[in-house]
Tab-separated table of C-alpha atoms in Angstrom:
chain	number	residue	atom	x	y	z
W	1	UNK	CA	36.155	13.292	-30.636
W	2	UNK	CA	33.501	12.728	-33.285
W	3	UNK	CA	32.986	16.026	-35.072
W	4	UNK	CA	31.840	14.642	-38.398
W	5	UNK	CA	28.132	14.126	-37.874
W	6	UNK	CA	25.754	15.618	-40.391
W	7	UNK	CA	23.203	18.277	-39.580
W	8	UNK	CA	20.276	16.056	-40.570
W	9	UNK	CA	20.960	13.562	-37.753
W	10	UNK	CA	18.377	13.328	-35.009
W	11	UNK	CA	19.112	15.683	-32.075
W	12	UNK	CA	20.329	12.876	-29.832
W	13	UNK	CA	22.988	11.981	-32.403
W	14	UNK	CA	24.081	15.528	-33.108
W	15	UNK	CA	27.064	17.389	-31.837
W	16	UNK	CA	25.606	20.522	-30.258
W	17	UNK	CA	27.672	23.651	-29.709
W	18	UNK	CA	25.838	26.750	-28.537
W	19	UNK	CA	27.210	30.150	-27.552
W	20	UNK	CA	25.561	33.195	-26.003
W	21	UNK	CA	26.568	36.561	-24.705
W	22	UNK	CA	26.136	40.301	-24.710
W	23	UNK	CA	24.729	40.657	-28.244
W	24	UNK	CA	21.410	39.146	-27.048
W	25	UNK	CA	21.660	36.107	-29.315
W	26	UNK	CA	22.289	32.387	-28.957
W	27	UNK	CA	24.139	30.797	-31.843
W	28	UNK	CA	24.142	27.100	-32.713
W	29	UNK	CA	27.249	25.963	-34.583
W	30	UNK	CA	28.284	23.088	-36.755
W	31	UNK	CA	31.197	22.105	-34.555
W	32	UNK	CA	33.404	20.473	-37.203
W	33	UNK	CA	33.120	23.299	-39.763
W	34	UNK	CA	32.729	26.443	-37.690
W	35	UNK	CA	29.553	27.361	-39.596
W	36	UNK	CA	26.733	28.996	-37.636
W	37	UNK	CA	23.611	26.956	-38.381
W	38	UNK	CA	21.073	29.002	-36.498
W	39	UNK	CA	20.683	32.137	-34.399
W	40	UNK	CA	18.033	32.398	-31.689
W	41	UNK	CA	16.983	35.743	-30.282
W	42	UNK	CA	17.421	36.428	-26.577
W	43	UNK	CA	16.133	39.958	-26.825
W	44	UNK	CA	15.610	41.171	-23.261
W	45	UNK	CA	19.096	40.625	-21.878
W	46	UNK	CA	22.573	39.199	-22.178
W	47	UNK	CA	22.996	35.427	-21.820
W	48	UNK	CA	24.628	34.571	-18.483
W	49	UNK	CA	24.623	30.768	-18.722
W	50	UNK	CA	23.555	27.971	-21.074
W	51	UNK	CA	22.822	24.290	-20.613
W	52	UNK	CA	21.394	21.551	-22.823
W	53	UNK	CA	18.695	19.200	-21.546
W	54	UNK	CA	19.836	15.575	-21.127
W	55	UNK	CA	17.669	14.440	-24.069
W	56	UNK	CA	19.227	17.209	-26.236
W	57	UNK	CA	15.786	18.492	-27.223
W	58	UNK	CA	16.075	21.939	-25.613
W	59	UNK	CA	18.610	24.492	-24.454
W	60	UNK	CA	18.077	26.736	-21.431
W	61	UNK	CA	19.425	30.283	-21.338
W	62	UNK	CA	19.749	32.189	-18.071
W	63	UNK	CA	19.457	35.951	-18.339
W	64	UNK	CA	18.340	39.020	-16.433
W	65	UNK	CA	15.174	38.175	-14.430
W	66	UNK	CA	14.316	35.105	-16.510
W	67	UNK	CA	15.214	31.710	-17.961
W	68	UNK	CA	14.311	30.934	-21.575
W	69	UNK	CA	14.072	27.462	-23.109
W	70	UNK	CA	14.655	27.029	-26.858
W	71	UNK	CA	13.769	24.057	-29.059
W	72	UNK	CA	16.831	22.401	-30.600
W	73	UNK	CA	14.723	20.175	-32.886
W	74	UNK	CA	13.142	22.975	-34.928
W	75	UNK	CA	14.219	26.222	-36.555
W	76	UNK	CA	12.032	28.300	-34.264
W	77	UNK	CA	14.197	31.316	-33.281
W	78	UNK	CA	11.972	32.225	-30.327
W	79	UNK	CA	11.869	30.614	-26.880
W	80	UNK	CA	9.265	27.880	-26.376
W	81	UNK	CA	9.182	28.120	-22.559
W	82	UNK	CA	9.621	31.260	-20.459
W	83	UNK	CA	10.388	31.242	-16.741
W	84	UNK	CA	9.750	34.797	-15.556
W	85	UNK	CA	9.137	36.548	-12.265
W	86	UNK	CA	12.710	36.365	-11.043
W	87	UNK	CA	14.574	39.386	-9.776
W	88	UNK	CA	18.101	40.315	-10.860
W	89	UNK	CA	20.453	38.133	-12.911
W	90	UNK	CA	20.115	34.356	-13.144
W	91	UNK	CA	23.764	33.318	-13.109
W	92	UNK	CA	23.692	29.530	-13.566
W	93	UNK	CA	21.452	26.796	-14.929
W	94	UNK	CA	21.675	23.002	-15.119
W	95	UNK	CA	19.627	19.811	-15.218
W	96	UNK	CA	19.063	16.673	-13.213
W	97	UNK	CA	20.486	13.756	-15.256
W	98	UNK	CA	17.067	12.405	-16.313
W	99	UNK	CA	15.683	15.863	-17.095
W	100	UNK	CA	13.105	15.766	-14.302
W	101	UNK	CA	14.097	19.130	-12.896
W	102	UNK	CA	16.251	22.155	-13.514
W	103	UNK	CA	18.345	24.099	-11.021
W	104	UNK	CA	19.327	27.742	-11.171
W	105	UNK	CA	21.324	30.219	-9.115
W	106	UNK	CA	20.901	33.968	-9.105
W	107	UNK	CA	21.830	37.366	-7.777
W	108	UNK	CA	18.548	37.376	-5.802
W	109	UNK	CA	20.507	35.444	-3.128
W	110	UNK	CA	18.913	32.110	-4.047
W	111	UNK	CA	19.262	28.740	-5.720
W	112	UNK	CA	16.071	27.242	-7.117
W	113	UNK	CA	14.708	23.881	-8.210
W	114	UNK	CA	12.172	23.844	-11.078
W	115	UNK	CA	10.038	20.772	-11.815
W	116	UNK	CA	10.177	20.357	-15.593
W	117	UNK	CA	7.236	17.952	-15.568
W	118	UNK	CA	4.939	20.572	-14.087
W	119	UNK	CA	2.872	22.753	-16.417
W	120	UNK	CA	2.805	25.674	-14.004
W	121	UNK	CA	6.426	26.783	-14.624
W	122	UNK	CA	6.671	27.484	-10.917
W	123	UNK	CA	9.781	27.127	-8.819
W	124	UNK	CA	9.349	24.117	-6.514
W	125	UNK	CA	12.036	24.818	-3.942
W	126	UNK	CA	14.140	27.807	-2.969
W	127	UNK	CA	17.417	27.805	-1.060
W	128	UNK	CA	18.068	31.289	0.322
W	129	UNK	CA	21.565	32.535	1.148
W	130	UNK	CA	22.851	35.891	2.383
W	131	UNK	CA	24.679	37.060	-0.744
W	132	UNK	CA	24.203	36.989	-4.541
W	133	UNK	CA	24.750	33.499	-5.981
W	134	UNK	CA	27.370	33.284	-8.752
W	135	UNK	CA	27.280	29.561	-9.448
W	136	UNK	CA	25.581	26.271	-8.697
W	137	UNK	CA	26.773	22.732	-9.405
W	138	UNK	CA	24.934	19.423	-9.013
W	139	UNK	CA	26.766	16.496	-7.411
W	140	UNK	CA	26.876	13.390	-9.686
W	141	UNK	CA	24.700	11.663	-7.059
W	142	UNK	CA	21.900	14.044	-8.183
W	143	UNK	CA	20.893	14.801	-4.611
W	144	UNK	CA	23.282	17.546	-3.434
W	145	UNK	CA	23.530	21.027	-4.912
W	146	UNK	CA	26.656	23.082	-4.273
W	147	UNK	CA	26.123	26.836	-4.374
W	148	UNK	CA	28.819	29.543	-4.440
W	149	UNK	CA	28.137	33.148	-3.490
W	150	UNK	CA	29.753	36.564	-3.737
W	151	UNK	CA	30.629	36.717	-0.027
W	152	UNK	CA	32.935	33.696	-0.437
W	153	UNK	CA	30.684	31.014	1.047
W	154	UNK	CA	30.185	27.594	-0.538
W	155	UNK	CA	26.894	25.974	0.503
W	156	UNK	CA	26.268	22.250	0.245
W	157	UNK	CA	22.487	21.818	0.027
W	158	UNK	CA	21.220	18.266	0.557
W	159	UNK	CA	18.062	18.055	-1.559
W	160	UNK	CA	16.852	14.911	0.232
W	161	UNK	CA	16.973	16.275	3.770
W	162	UNK	CA	17.101	20.053	3.134
W	163	UNK	CA	20.133	20.114	5.437
W	164	UNK	CA	22.934	22.463	4.406
W	165	UNK	CA	26.526	22.999	5.358
W	166	UNK	CA	28.856	25.889	4.611
W	167	UNK	CA	32.538	26.298	3.985
W	168	UNK	CA	34.592	29.415	3.343
W	169	UNK	CA	37.857	28.661	1.514
W	170	UNK	CA	39.009	32.286	1.632
W	171	UNK	CA	37.429	35.233	3.432
W	172	UNK	CA	36.082	38.077	1.287
W	173	UNK	CA	36.847	36.368	-2.024
W	174	UNK	CA	33.834	35.887	-4.287
W	175	UNK	CA	33.249	32.298	-5.450
W	176	UNK	CA	32.955	32.563	-9.239
W	177	UNK	CA	32.566	28.940	-10.329
W	178	UNK	CA	32.309	25.463	-8.782
W	179	UNK	CA	32.794	22.108	-10.506
W	180	UNK	CA	32.647	18.456	-9.480
W	181	UNK	CA	34.313	15.696	-11.427
W	182	UNK	CA	32.008	13.072	-12.995
W	183	UNK	CA	33.095	10.434	-10.491
W	184	UNK	CA	32.116	12.618	-7.527
W	185	UNK	CA	35.632	12.385	-6.045
W	186	UNK	CA	36.831	15.959	-6.508
W	187	UNK	CA	35.406	19.456	-6.222
W	188	UNK	CA	37.019	22.661	-7.455
W	189	UNK	CA	36.115	26.301	-6.849
W	190	UNK	CA	37.704	29.447	-8.304
W	191	UNK	CA	37.461	32.958	-6.917
W	192	UNK	CA	37.899	36.566	-7.934
W	193	UNK	CA	41.496	36.544	-6.629
W	194	UNK	CA	42.466	33.991	-9.300
W	195	UNK	CA	42.838	31.131	-6.821
W	196	UNK	CA	41.505	27.610	-7.255
W	197	UNK	CA	40.670	25.414	-4.266
W	198	UNK	CA	40.356	21.634	-4.545
W	199	UNK	CA	38.610	19.234	-2.175
W	200	UNK	CA	38.545	15.454	-2.165
W	201	UNK	CA	35.023	14.128	-1.639
W	202	UNK	CA	33.928	11.109	0.366
W	203	UNK	CA	30.544	9.544	0.983
W	204	UNK	CA	27.577	11.066	-0.817
W	205	UNK	CA	26.011	7.687	-1.523
W	206	UNK	CA	22.609	6.383	-0.369
W	207	UNK	CA	21.658	8.489	2.662
W	208	UNK	CA	25.198	9.489	3.554
W	209	UNK	CA	26.021	13.178	2.982
W	210	UNK	CA	29.202	14.114	1.124
W	211	UNK	CA	32.224	14.943	3.256
W	212	UNK	CA	34.787	17.380	1.883
W	213	UNK	CA	38.465	17.379	2.716
W	214	UNK	CA	40.731	20.251	1.539
W	215	UNK	CA	43.245	18.900	-0.958
W	216	UNK	CA	45.014	21.596	-2.979
W	217	UNK	CA	45.206	25.352	-3.348
W	218	UNK	CA	46.406	26.605	-6.739
W	219	UNK	CA	47.458	30.127	-7.656
W	220	UNK	CA	45.661	29.496	-10.921
W	221	UNK	CA	45.673	32.984	-12.461
W	222	UNK	CA	47.130	36.419	-11.683
W	223	UNK	CA	43.693	37.985	-12.241
W	224	UNK	CA	40.020	37.252	-11.604
W	225	UNK	CA	39.141	33.594	-12.306
W	226	UNK	CA	35.833	33.061	-14.086
W	227	UNK	CA	35.135	29.367	-14.643
W	228	UNK	CA	36.323	25.881	-13.730
W	229	UNK	CA	35.310	22.490	-15.147
W	230	UNK	CA	36.540	18.908	-14.983
W	231	UNK	CA	37.047	16.719	-18.048
W	232	UNK	CA	34.670	13.774	-18.573
W	233	UNK	CA	37.475	11.303	-17.726
W	234	UNK	CA	38.262	13.276	-14.520
W	235	UNK	CA	41.941	13.576	-15.482
W	236	UNK	CA	41.929	17.318	-16.237
W	237	UNK	CA	40.643	20.569	-14.764
W	238	UNK	CA	40.268	23.790	-16.736
W	239	UNK	CA	40.270	27.252	-15.182
W	240	UNK	CA	39.525	30.435	-17.143
W	241	UNK	CA	40.295	34.009	-16.291
W	242	UNK	CA	40.308	37.719	-16.949
W	243	UNK	CA	44.025	37.227	-17.685
W	244	UNK	CA	42.994	36.199	-21.235
W	245	UNK	CA	43.803	32.537	-20.793
W	246	UNK	CA	42.410	29.120	-20.019
W	247	UNK	CA	44.712	26.801	-18.101
W	248	UNK	CA	44.565	23.012	-18.020
W	249	UNK	CA	45.639	21.241	-14.823
W	250	UNK	CA	46.295	17.524	-14.303
W	251	UNK	CA	44.140	16.184	-11.473
W	252	UNK	CA	46.724	13.565	-10.442
W	253	UNK	CA	48.953	16.299	-8.956
W	254	UNK	CA	47.307	19.601	-9.990
W	255	UNK	CA	50.354	20.661	-11.934
W	256	UNK	CA	49.826	22.886	-14.964
W	257	UNK	CA	49.598	20.880	-18.181
W	258	UNK	CA	49.154	23.700	-20.668
W	259	UNK	CA	47.999	27.286	-21.069
W	260	UNK	CA	45.556	28.083	-23.880
W	261	UNK	CA	46.133	31.646	-24.920
W	262	UNK	CA	45.859	33.597	-28.137
W	263	UNK	CA	46.484	37.194	-29.082
W	264	UNK	CA	43.403	39.351	-28.594
W	265	UNK	CA	41.424	36.676	-26.770
W	266	UNK	CA	40.575	38.953	-23.820
W	267	UNK	CA	38.563	37.555	-20.887
W	268	UNK	CA	37.834	33.832	-21.153
W	269	UNK	CA	34.378	33.396	-19.633
W	270	UNK	CA	33.480	29.771	-20.157
W	271	UNK	CA	34.902	26.428	-21.251
W	272	UNK	CA	33.636	22.912	-21.954
W	273	UNK	CA	35.463	19.663	-22.699
W	274	UNK	CA	34.698	17.218	-25.482
W	275	UNK	CA	33.408	13.789	-24.467
W	276	UNK	CA	36.815	12.200	-25.102
W	277	UNK	CA	38.596	14.834	-22.932
W	278	UNK	CA	41.012	15.663	-25.767
W	279	UNK	CA	39.502	18.960	-26.913
W	280	UNK	CA	38.049	21.987	-25.206
W	281	UNK	CA	35.881	24.875	-26.375
W	282	UNK	CA	36.371	28.331	-24.853
W	283	UNK	CA	34.237	31.481	-25.015
W	284	UNK	CA	35.772	34.919	-24.719
W	285	UNK	CA	35.159	38.656	-24.699
W	286	UNK	CA	36.504	39.075	-28.220
W	287	UNK	CA	33.253	37.520	-29.514
W	288	UNK	CA	34.939	34.295	-30.650
W	289	UNK	CA	34.605	30.734	-29.372
W	290	UNK	CA	37.566	28.437	-30.020
W	291	UNK	CA	38.043	24.690	-30.227
W	292	UNK	CA	41.461	23.737	-28.832
W	293	UNK	CA	43.489	20.572	-29.139
W	294	UNK	CA	44.594	20.130	-25.524
W	295	UNK	CA	47.657	17.988	-26.240
W	296	UNK	CA	49.019	20.417	-28.834
W	297	UNK	CA	47.709	23.584	-27.164
W	298	UNK	CA	46.539	24.822	-30.552
W	299	UNK	CA	43.293	26.257	-31.938
W	300	UNK	CA	41.621	23.781	-34.307
W	301	UNK	CA	38.560	25.874	-35.124
W	302	UNK	CA	37.155	29.345	-34.506
W	303	UNK	CA	33.468	30.186	-34.191
W	304	UNK	CA	33.110	33.850	-35.135
W	305	UNK	CA	29.746	35.566	-35.493
W	306	UNK	CA	28.871	37.307	-32.260
W	307	UNK	CA	29.465	41.045	-32.276
W	308	UNK	CA	29.941	41.337	-28.510
W	309	UNK	CA	31.478	39.252	-25.713
W	310	UNK	CA	30.568	35.544	-25.520
W	311	UNK	CA	29.958	34.848	-21.844
W	312	UNK	CA	28.544	31.314	-21.968
W	313	UNK	CA	28.618	28.138	-24.017
W	314	UNK	CA	27.172	24.635	-24.010
W	315	UNK	CA	28.802	21.709	-25.797
W	316	UNK	CA	27.567	18.145	-26.194
W	317	UNK	CA	29.326	15.757	-28.495
W	318	UNK	CA	28.524	12.443	-26.838
W	319	UNK	CA	25.783	10.221	-28.245
W	320	UNK	CA	22.676	9.862	-26.094
W	321	UNK	CA	21.115	6.425	-26.124
W	322	UNK	CA	17.370	6.600	-26.759
């Protein structure tokens, strides 16, 4: 992992680590030193989710009844774009790979598509479900959005045809997080019972919809699971939990590789891998983000500066070709 880039590099060459949470701020960190370079104000609410645009020019923050976009190329502490008019919490945010549109999920029982090229800041498409949405994940094919809700339903929304399918891995267990591996071969979902379900994926190319086949069920954590994510090389899966740990699983057999736990860490809300799949950053309720060496299971760096729980992070350390 390259964590030695200087802060005067252009944004596309920079390592970007951002954290947000219940202190109504977003902090941008120098990843290799642990120094906070900048704090942006997110005054109206906590930060529920963060994501960086593919060109690394902006970061989107999902909060209560809004999405805010901040400029990563300037020192402006205020948002440069505001998406308002939403009800309840926006729980997830992400981008189409070329930055043409943004997707969000929220407790207003909907997933939404926003055209980033439009000046109107209006939502282009809405996918309505019957329960609050906790998470949304875009298939690597960029044309299917997977949505998880509090009633335990996973919805596969085909953006090309508007067709949708549903699956319920476990009745009455809220889906907290969904992830797909970069190759589009695996999908994982974690729930509030601490379980992780894995599916193998087939199809999903050209006009063919993705088919899902149940693969594994893991008793991942003894308490509420909060987040899951695959490594860029698809070899690892991380799950995080209210049990104060993050656990790394090998995707070849879904055996536990290592548990990342430290005294006082409290709930681990979010996690993101480095581009080389050898490090991971976690965010937790103790107000500290941590960079872990996965092989050693040790903390390499701490990012301390928030005075309340960190509930979301975004990490980009790969170089974007102009």
